[in-house]
Amino acid sequence: MSLDRQLRPATQSDVAREVGVSRTLVSFAFRDAPGVSGETKQAIFDAAKRLGYRPNAAAADLARKHRSAVGLYLMDIHNEVYADILSGVRMALPQARNRLILSVSQFIDGVDAGAVDSLIEARVGIIIAATLLDPDERVQELAQIVPIVSVARPVPGVDSVYSDDDAGARAATEHLLSLGHTRIAHLAGPDYDGHTVRRRSYEKTMRGAGMVPRTVPADDFMQDAGMRAAVEILDSADRPTAIFTHNDQFALAAREAAYARGMAIPGDLSLVGYDNSRTGRLHGIDLTSVDLHAIELGNIAGAVAMNRLNNPEAPIADERLTPELVVRSSTAAPRR
């Protein structure tokens, strides 16, 4: 034991380090919150006894017997796909019996910045998460505290409702290849667990067609980051004739960057997005995009959440939807 530990009372963080779990899990064990296994709880209590930790009895008294509130985590309120997921969730929730509490990621330095923790602290009964950036292990750990329904990203061992990103990205890439494009770039998102399937599918499809893939990742999922990556692609010596982007926001950023350089779409550059957002469908934009059926994702996720609340021992849900490529005027054969 360090001298510092001898001079100060033990904390929940000390107990967490001793057991090898999160501080949040220690907190919930002492508050007798559901979702902490008996074995883990006993290990936490034993470690607390060894370290001399004394829990706050008043905090433990806050535990409730039943929680009907539903927490909804959204990664980005600026992306229309999350508004559609919210609409779908609302349709699935019985308005008279359930409250919906919304929390939005602050996305600080690539971290969700406590948005999920705020829902846990609000003592919701279940969290619908669209879409978490935390590693799979972290999501699985959180799901031990409060049940989680992961939307738009499958997480092993956690209720998941998602679209088949492998099929969607393959369809987008094959569409551009079928038009005769050989220099196709992919404007990808950052490298997080569960968020690289589109990138891998694009690269595999390109190699399968005998082409060299070219992936340029943005440093986050916001439109400004997409603009920076698009500028890098379009200002390169070997400018591509087509770009497939991780989402519609990135496609719209690439569209603006292309127009700023005097390029015509699709004459000089074909664009394929992902999400089939309402903005992308507007006349004058007419973006070819992969529809992941966001409203349906939200609706199914809401139903899965209600089933989990009512049947805590139900089998883990794994609901995978088939995306659809919607071809519009932003793609054409490359100029000869």
CSV table of C-alpha atoms in Angstrom, one decimal:
chain,number,residue,atom,x,y,z
A,1,MET,CA,0.0,0.0,0.0
A,2,SER,CA,1.4,3.4,-1.0
A,3,LEU,CA,2.1,6.1,1.6
A,4,ASP,CA,-0.6,8.2,-0.1
A,5,ARG,CA,-3.2,5.5,0.4
A,6,GLN,CA,-2.2,5.2,4.1
A,7,LEU,CA,-2.8,8.9,4.6
A,8,ARG,CA,-6.3,9.1,3.0
A,9,PRO,CA,-9.5,7.1,3.2
A,10,ALA,CA,-10.1,4.5,0.5
A,11,THR,CA,-12.4,5.6,-2.3
A,12,GLN,CA,-14.5,3.8,-4.9
A,13,SER,CA,-11.8,4.3,-7.4
A,14,ASP,CA,-9.4,2.3,-5.1
A,15,VAL,CA,-11.9,-0.5,-4.9
A,16,ALA,CA,-12.4,-0.5,-8.7
A,17,ARG,CA,-8.6,-0.8,-9.3
A,18,GLU,CA,-8.4,-3.6,-6.7
A,19,VAL,CA,-11.1,-5.6,-8.4
A,20,GLY,CA,-10.4,-4.6,-12.0
A,21,VAL,CA,-13.8,-3.1,-12.8
A,22,SER,CA,-15.1,0.5,-13.4
A,23,ARG,CA,-15.8,2.9,-10.6
A,24,THR,CA,-19.4,3.1,-11.9
A,25,LEU,CA,-19.8,-0.6,-11.3
A,26,VAL,CA,-18.5,-0.3,-7.8
A,27,SER,CA,-21.0,2.6,-7.2
A,28,PHE,CA,-23.9,0.5,-8.5
A,29,ALA,CA,-22.9,-2.5,-6.4
A,30,PHE,CA,-23.1,-0.5,-3.2
A,31,ARG,CA,-26.4,1.1,-4.3
A,32,ASP,CA,-27.8,-2.4,-4.9
A,33,ALA,CA,-28.6,-1.4,-8.4
A,34,PRO,CA,-29.7,-4.2,-10.8
A,35,GLY,CA,-27.3,-5.5,-13.4
A,36,VAL,CA,-24.3,-6.3,-11.2
A,37,SER,CA,-23.8,-10.1,-10.9
A,38,GLY,CA,-23.6,-11.7,-7.4
A,39,GLU,CA,-20.0,-12.8,-8.0
A,40,THR,CA,-18.8,-9.4,-9.0
A,41,LYS,CA,-20.7,-7.7,-6.2
A,42,GLN,CA,-19.1,-10.1,-3.6
A,43,ALA,CA,-15.6,-9.4,-5.1
A,44,ILE,CA,-16.3,-5.6,-4.7
A,45,PHE,CA,-17.5,-6.0,-1.1
A,46,ASP,CA,-14.4,-8.1,-0.2
A,47,ALA,CA,-12.0,-5.6,-1.8
A,48,ALA,CA,-13.8,-2.8,0.1
A,49,LYS,CA,-13.3,-4.6,3.4
A,50,ARG,CA,-9.6,-5.2,2.7
A,51,LEU,CA,-9.1,-1.5,1.8
A,52,GLY,CA,-11.2,-0.1,4.6
A,53,TYR,CA,-13.7,1.6,2.2
A,54,ARG,CA,-16.9,2.8,3.9
A,55,PRO,CA,-19.8,3.3,1.4
A,56,ASN,CA,-22.2,6.2,1.6
A,57,ALA,CA,-25.3,4.7,3.1
A,58,ALA,CA,-27.5,7.6,2.0
A,59,ALA,CA,-26.5,7.0,-1.6
A,60,ALA,CA,-27.3,3.3,-1.4
A,61,ASP,CA,-30.9,4.2,-0.2
A,62,LEU,CA,-31.6,5.8,-3.6
A,63,ALA,CA,-32.1,2.5,-5.3
A,64,ARG,CA,-35.6,1.9,-6.8
A,65,LYS,CA,-37.5,-1.3,-7.3
A,66,HIS,CA,-38.7,-0.5,-10.8
A,67,ARG,CA,-37.6,1.9,-13.5
A,68,SER,CA,-39.8,2.7,-16.5
A,69,ALA,CA,-37.8,5.6,-18.0
A,70,VAL,CA,-36.0,4.9,-21.3
A,71,GLY,CA,-32.8,6.7,-22.0
A,72,LEU,CA,-31.9,7.5,-25.6
A,73,TYR,CA,-28.3,8.3,-26.5
A,74,LEU,CA,-27.6,10.0,-29.8
A,75,MET,CA,-24.1,10.5,-31.2
A,76,ASP,CA,-24.8,13.6,-33.2
A,77,ILE,CA,-28.0,15.8,-33.3
A,78,HIS,CA,-26.7,17.5,-36.5
A,79,ASN,CA,-26.9,14.3,-38.5
A,80,GLU,CA,-30.4,13.7,-39.8
A,81,VAL,CA,-30.1,9.9,-39.5
A,82,TYR,CA,-30.4,10.3,-35.7
A,83,ALA,CA,-33.5,12.4,-35.9
A,84,ASP,CA,-35.0,9.5,-37.9
A,85,ILE,CA,-33.9,7.0,-35.3
A,86,LEU,CA,-35.5,9.2,-32.6
A,87,SER,CA,-38.8,9.3,-34.7
A,88,GLY,CA,-38.8,5.5,-34.9
A,89,VAL,CA,-38.1,5.0,-31.2
A,90,ARG,CA,-41.0,7.4,-30.3
A,91,MET,CA,-43.4,5.3,-32.4
A,92,ALA,CA,-42.5,2.2,-30.5
A,93,LEU,CA,-42.8,3.6,-26.9
A,94,PRO,CA,-46.2,3.5,-25.2
A,95,GLN,CA,-46.6,7.2,-24.4
A,96,ALA,CA,-48.8,6.8,-21.4
A,97,ARG,CA,-46.4,4.4,-19.5
A,98,ASN,CA,-42.9,5.4,-20.4
A,99,ARG,CA,-40.7,8.5,-20.3
A,100,LEU,CA,-38.0,9.2,-22.8
A,101,ILE,CA,-34.8,10.9,-21.6
A,102,LEU,CA,-32.4,12.2,-24.3
A,103,SER,CA,-28.7,12.5,-24.0
A,104,VAL,CA,-26.4,13.6,-26.8
A,105,SER,CA,-22.7,12.9,-27.1
A,106,GLN,CA,-20.3,15.9,-26.7
A,107,PHE,CA,-17.7,14.0,-28.7
A,108,ILE,CA,-14.7,15.5,-27.0
A,109,ASP,CA,-11.4,14.1,-28.2
A,110,GLY,CA,-13.1,11.1,-29.6
A,111,VAL,CA,-14.8,10.2,-26.4
A,112,ASP,CA,-18.6,10.2,-25.7
A,113,ALA,CA,-17.8,12.6,-22.7
A,114,GLY,CA,-20.2,11.0,-20.2
A,115,ALA,CA,-23.4,11.1,-22.2
A,116,VAL,CA,-24.2,7.5,-21.3
A,117,ASP,CA,-23.1,8.0,-17.7
A,118,SER,CA,-25.6,10.9,-17.4
A,119,LEU,CA,-28.4,8.5,-18.4
A,120,ILE,CA,-27.2,5.9,-15.8
A,121,GLU,CA,-27.2,8.6,-13.2
A,122,ALA,CA,-30.7,9.6,-14.2
A,123,ARG,CA,-31.6,6.0,-13.2
A,124,VAL,CA,-33.3,5.0,-16.5
A,125,GLY,CA,-34.5,1.4,-16.8
A,126,ILE,CA,-32.8,0.8,-20.2
A,127,ILE,CA,-30.7,2.8,-22.7
A,128,ILE,CA,-31.2,2.8,-26.5
A,129,ALA,CA,-27.8,3.9,-27.8
A,130,ALA,CA,-27.3,5.2,-31.4
A,131,THR,CA,-24.4,5.0,-31.9
A,132,LEU,CA,-21.8,4.4,-29.3
A,133,LEU,CA,-18.1,5.0,-30.0
A,134,ASP,CA,-16.9,3.2,-26.9
A,135,PRO,CA,-15.0,-0.1,-27.4
A,136,ASP,CA,-17.1,-3.3,-27.3
A,137,GLU,CA,-15.8,-4.2,-23.8
A,138,ARG,CA,-16.9,-0.9,-22.4
A,139,VAL,CA,-20.4,-1.2,-23.9
A,140,GLN,CA,-20.7,-4.7,-22.5
A,141,GLU,CA,-19.6,-3.4,-19.1
A,142,LEU,CA,-22.2,-0.6,-19.2
A,143,ALA,CA,-24.8,-3.2,-20.2
A,144,GLN,CA,-24.2,-5.0,-16.9
A,145,ILE,CA,-25.3,-1.8,-15.1
A,146,VAL,CA,-28.2,-0.8,-17.2
A,147,PRO,CA,-29.5,-2.9,-20.2
A,148,ILE,CA,-28.5,-1.4,-23.5
A,149,VAL,CA,-29.9,-1.7,-27.0
A,150,SER,CA,-27.2,-0.8,-29.5
A,151,VAL,CA,-28.5,0.8,-32.6
A,152,ALA,CA,-26.7,0.9,-36.0
A,153,ARG,CA,-23.8,-1.0,-34.5
A,154,PRO,CA,-23.8,-4.7,-33.4
A,155,VAL,CA,-22.1,-5.4,-30.1
A,156,PRO,CA,-21.6,-9.1,-29.1
A,157,GLY,CA,-23.7,-10.0,-26.0
A,158,VAL,CA,-25.8,-6.8,-26.2
A,159,ASP,CA,-29.2,-6.3,-27.7
A,160,SER,CA,-28.4,-4.9,-31.2
A,161,VAL,CA,-30.5,-3.5,-34.0
A,162,TYR,CA,-28.5,-2.5,-37.1
A,163,SER,CA,-28.2,-2.4,-40.9
A,164,ASP,CA,-25.9,-4.7,-42.8
A,165,ASP,CA,-23.0,-2.3,-43.5
A,166,ASP,CA,-21.0,-4.9,-45.3
A,167,ALA,CA,-23.8,-5.3,-47.9
A,168,GLY,CA,-24.5,-1.6,-48.1
A,169,ALA,CA,-20.9,-0.6,-48.7
A,170,ARG,CA,-20.4,-3.4,-51.2
A,171,ALA,CA,-23.5,-2.2,-53.2
A,172,ALA,CA,-22.2,1.4,-53.2
A,173,THR,CA,-18.7,0.4,-54.4
A,174,GLU,CA,-20.0,-2.1,-57.0
A,175,HIS,CA,-22.3,0.6,-58.4
A,176,LEU,CA,-19.4,2.9,-59.1
A,177,LEU,CA,-17.4,0.1,-60.6
A,178,SER,CA,-20.3,-0.9,-62.9
A,179,LEU,CA,-20.3,2.7,-64.2
A,180,GLY,CA,-16.7,2.3,-65.3
A,181,HIS,CA,-14.9,4.1,-62.4
A,182,THR,CA,-11.4,2.7,-61.5
A,183,ARG,CA,-10.1,5.5,-59.3
A,184,ILE,CA,-12.6,5.4,-56.4
A,185,ALA,CA,-11.7,6.9,-53.1
A,186,HIS,CA,-13.5,6.2,-49.7
A,187,LEU,CA,-13.9,9.0,-47.3
A,188,ALA,CA,-14.1,7.0,-44.1
A,189,GLY,CA,-14.9,7.7,-40.5
A,190,PRO,CA,-12.5,7.3,-37.6
A,191,ASP,CA,-11.4,3.9,-36.5
A,192,TYR,CA,-13.7,2.9,-33.7
A,193,ASP,CA,-15.0,-0.6,-32.7
A,194,GLY,CA,-18.1,-1.4,-34.8
A,195,HIS,CA,-17.5,1.6,-37.2
A,196,THR,CA,-15.1,0.2,-39.8
A,197,VAL,CA,-17.3,-2.4,-41.6
A,198,ARG,CA,-18.1,0.0,-44.5
A,199,ARG,CA,-14.4,0.8,-44.9
A,200,ARG,CA,-13.4,-2.9,-44.9
A,201,SER,CA,-16.2,-3.8,-47.3
A,202,TYR,CA,-15.2,-1.1,-49.8
A,203,GLU,CA,-11.5,-2.2,-49.7
A,204,LYS,CA,-12.4,-5.8,-50.2
A,205,THR,CA,-14.7,-5.0,-53.1
A,206,MET,CA,-12.1,-2.9,-54.8
A,207,ARG,CA,-9.4,-5.6,-54.5
A,208,GLY,CA,-11.9,-8.2,-55.7
A,209,ALA,CA,-12.3,-6.1,-58.9
A,210,GLY,CA,-8.6,-5.8,-59.3
A,211,MET,CA,-8.5,-2.1,-58.2
A,212,VAL,CA,-6.4,-0.4,-55.7
A,213,PRO,CA,-8.5,0.9,-52.7
A,214,ARG,CA,-7.8,4.4,-51.4
A,215,THR,CA,-9.1,5.2,-48.0
A,216,VAL,CA,-8.9,8.6,-46.4
A,217,PRO,CA,-10.3,8.7,-42.8
A,218,ALA,CA,-11.8,11.8,-41.3
A,219,ASP,CA,-10.7,12.6,-37.7
A,220,ASP,CA,-14.3,12.6,-36.4
A,221,PHE,CA,-17.8,12.0,-37.8
A,222,MET,CA,-18.8,15.7,-38.2
A,223,GLN,CA,-19.2,17.5,-41.4
A,224,ASP,CA,-16.2,19.8,-40.9
A,225,ALA,CA,-14.0,16.8,-40.5
A,226,GLY,CA,-15.5,15.4,-43.7
A,227,MET,CA,-14.6,18.6,-45.5
A,228,ARG,CA,-11.0,18.4,-44.4
A,229,ALA,CA,-10.7,14.8,-45.7
A,230,ALA,CA,-12.5,15.7,-48.9
A,231,VAL,CA,-10.1,18.6,-49.6
A,232,GLU,CA,-7.2,16.2,-49.1
A,233,ILE,CA,-8.6,13.8,-51.6
A,234,LEU,CA,-9.5,16.4,-54.2
A,235,ASP,CA,-6.2,18.3,-54.0
A,236,SER,CA,-4.1,15.1,-54.5
A,237,ALA,CA,-2.1,14.6,-57.6
A,238,ASP,CA,-4.1,11.5,-58.5
A,239,ARG,CA,-7.6,12.9,-58.1
A,240,PRO,CA,-10.3,10.2,-58.1
A,241,THR,CA,-13.3,10.2,-60.4
A,242,ALA,CA,-15.6,9.0,-57.7
A,243,ILE,CA,-15.9,9.1,-53.9
A,244,PHE,CA,-17.9,6.8,-51.7
A,245,THR,CA,-18.4,8.4,-48.2
A,246,HIS,CA,-19.1,7.0,-44.8
A,247,ASN,CA,-22.2,9.1,-44.4
A,248,ASP,CA,-24.3,11.7,-46.2
A,249,GLN,CA,-22.8,14.5,-44.2
A,250,PHE,CA,-19.4,13.6,-45.6
A,251,ALA,CA,-20.8,13.4,-49.1
A,252,LEU,CA,-22.3,16.9,-48.8
A,253,ALA,CA,-18.9,18.1,-47.6
A,254,ALA,CA,-17.2,16.5,-50.6
A,255,ARG,CA,-19.8,18.1,-52.9
A,256,GLU,CA,-19.1,21.6,-51.5
A,257,ALA,CA,-15.3,21.0,-51.8
A,258,ALA,CA,-15.7,19.9,-55.4
A,259,TYR,CA,-17.8,22.9,-56.4
A,260,ALA,CA,-15.3,25.2,-54.8
A,261,ARG,CA,-12.7,23.7,-57.2
A,262,GLY,CA,-14.9,24.3,-60.2
A,263,MET,CA,-15.8,20.6,-60.6
A,264,ALA,CA,-19.1,19.3,-61.9
A,265,ILE,CA,-21.1,16.5,-60.3
A,266,PRO,CA,-21.4,13.9,-61.7
A,267,GLY,CA,-19.4,15.1,-64.7
A,268,ASP,CA,-16.1,15.5,-63.0
A,269,LEU,CA,-16.8,13.6,-59.8
A,270,SER,CA,-19.4,10.9,-58.9
A,271,LEU,CA,-20.6,10.9,-55.2
A,272,VAL,CA,-22.2,8.1,-53.2
A,273,GLY,CA,-23.2,8.7,-49.6
A,274,TYR,CA,-24.6,6.6,-46.8
A,275,ASP,CA,-27.8,7.1,-44.8
A,276,ASN,CA,-30.3,8.4,-47.5
A,277,SER,CA,-30.9,11.6,-45.5
A,278,ARG,CA,-33.7,14.0,-46.3
A,279,THR,CA,-31.1,16.7,-47.4
A,280,GLY,CA,-29.5,14.3,-49.8
A,281,ARG,CA,-32.9,13.6,-51.4
A,282,LEU,CA,-33.6,17.3,-52.1
A,283,HIS,CA,-33.9,18.5,-55.7
A,284,GLY,CA,-30.6,19.9,-56.8
A,285,ILE,CA,-28.6,17.6,-54.5
A,286,ASP,CA,-30.1,14.3,-55.6
A,287,LEU,CA,-27.5,12.2,-53.9
A,288,THR,CA,-27.0,8.6,-54.6
A,289,SER,CA,-27.0,7.0,-51.2
A,290,VAL,CA,-27.4,3.8,-49.2
A,291,ASP,CA,-30.6,3.7,-47.2
A,292,LEU,CA,-30.1,2.0,-43.8
A,293,HIS,CA,-33.8,2.4,-42.9
A,294,ALA,CA,-33.1,4.7,-39.9
A,295,ILE,CA,-36.8,5.1,-38.8
A,296,GLU,CA,-37.3,1.3,-38.9
A,297,LEU,CA,-34.1,0.8,-36.9
A,298,GLY,CA,-35.4,3.2,-34.2
A,299,ASN,CA,-38.8,1.5,-34.2
A,300,ILE,CA,-37.4,-2.0,-33.8
A,301,ALA,CA,-35.0,-0.8,-31.2
A,302,GLY,CA,-37.8,0.7,-29.2
A,303,ALA,CA,-39.7,-2.6,-29.4
A,304,VAL,CA,-36.6,-4.5,-28.3
A,305,ALA,CA,-36.2,-2.1,-25.3
A,306,MET,CA,-39.8,-2.6,-24.2
A,307,ASN,CA,-39.3,-6.4,-24.4
A,308,ARG,CA,-36.1,-6.2,-22.4
A,309,LEU,CA,-37.8,-4.1,-19.7
A,310,ASN,CA,-40.7,-6.5,-19.5
A,311,ASN,CA,-38.6,-9.7,-19.9
A,312,PRO,CA,-35.2,-9.2,-18.4
A,313,GLU,CA,-34.2,-12.8,-19.1
A,314,ALA,CA,-35.2,-12.8,-22.8
A,315,PRO,CA,-32.5,-14.0,-25.3
A,316,ILE,CA,-30.2,-11.3,-26.7
A,317,ALA,CA,-31.7,-9.6,-29.7
A,318,ASP,CA,-29.8,-9.5,-33.0
A,319,GLU,CA,-31.9,-7.6,-35.5
A,320,ARG,CA,-30.1,-7.0,-38.8
A,321,LEU,CA,-31.8,-5.0,-41.6
A,322,THR,CA,-30.9,-5.1,-45.3
A,323,PRO,CA,-29.9,-1.7,-46.7
A,324,GLU,CA,-30.9,-0.4,-50.1
A,325,LEU,CA,-28.8,1.5,-52.6
A,326,VAL,CA,-30.9,4.4,-54.0
A,327,VAL,CA,-29.4,5.6,-57.2
A,328,ARG,CA,-29.9,9.3,-58.1
A,329,SER,CA,-28.1,11.8,-60.3
A,330,SER,CA,-24.9,12.3,-58.3
A,331,THR,CA,-23.3,9.3,-60.1
A,332,ALA,CA,-22.6,8.7,-63.7
A,333,ALA,CA,-19.9,7.1,-65.9
A,334,PRO,CA,-16.5,8.9,-65.8
A,335,ARG,CA,-15.6,11.3,-68.6
A,336,ARG,CA,-13.3,9.8,-71.2
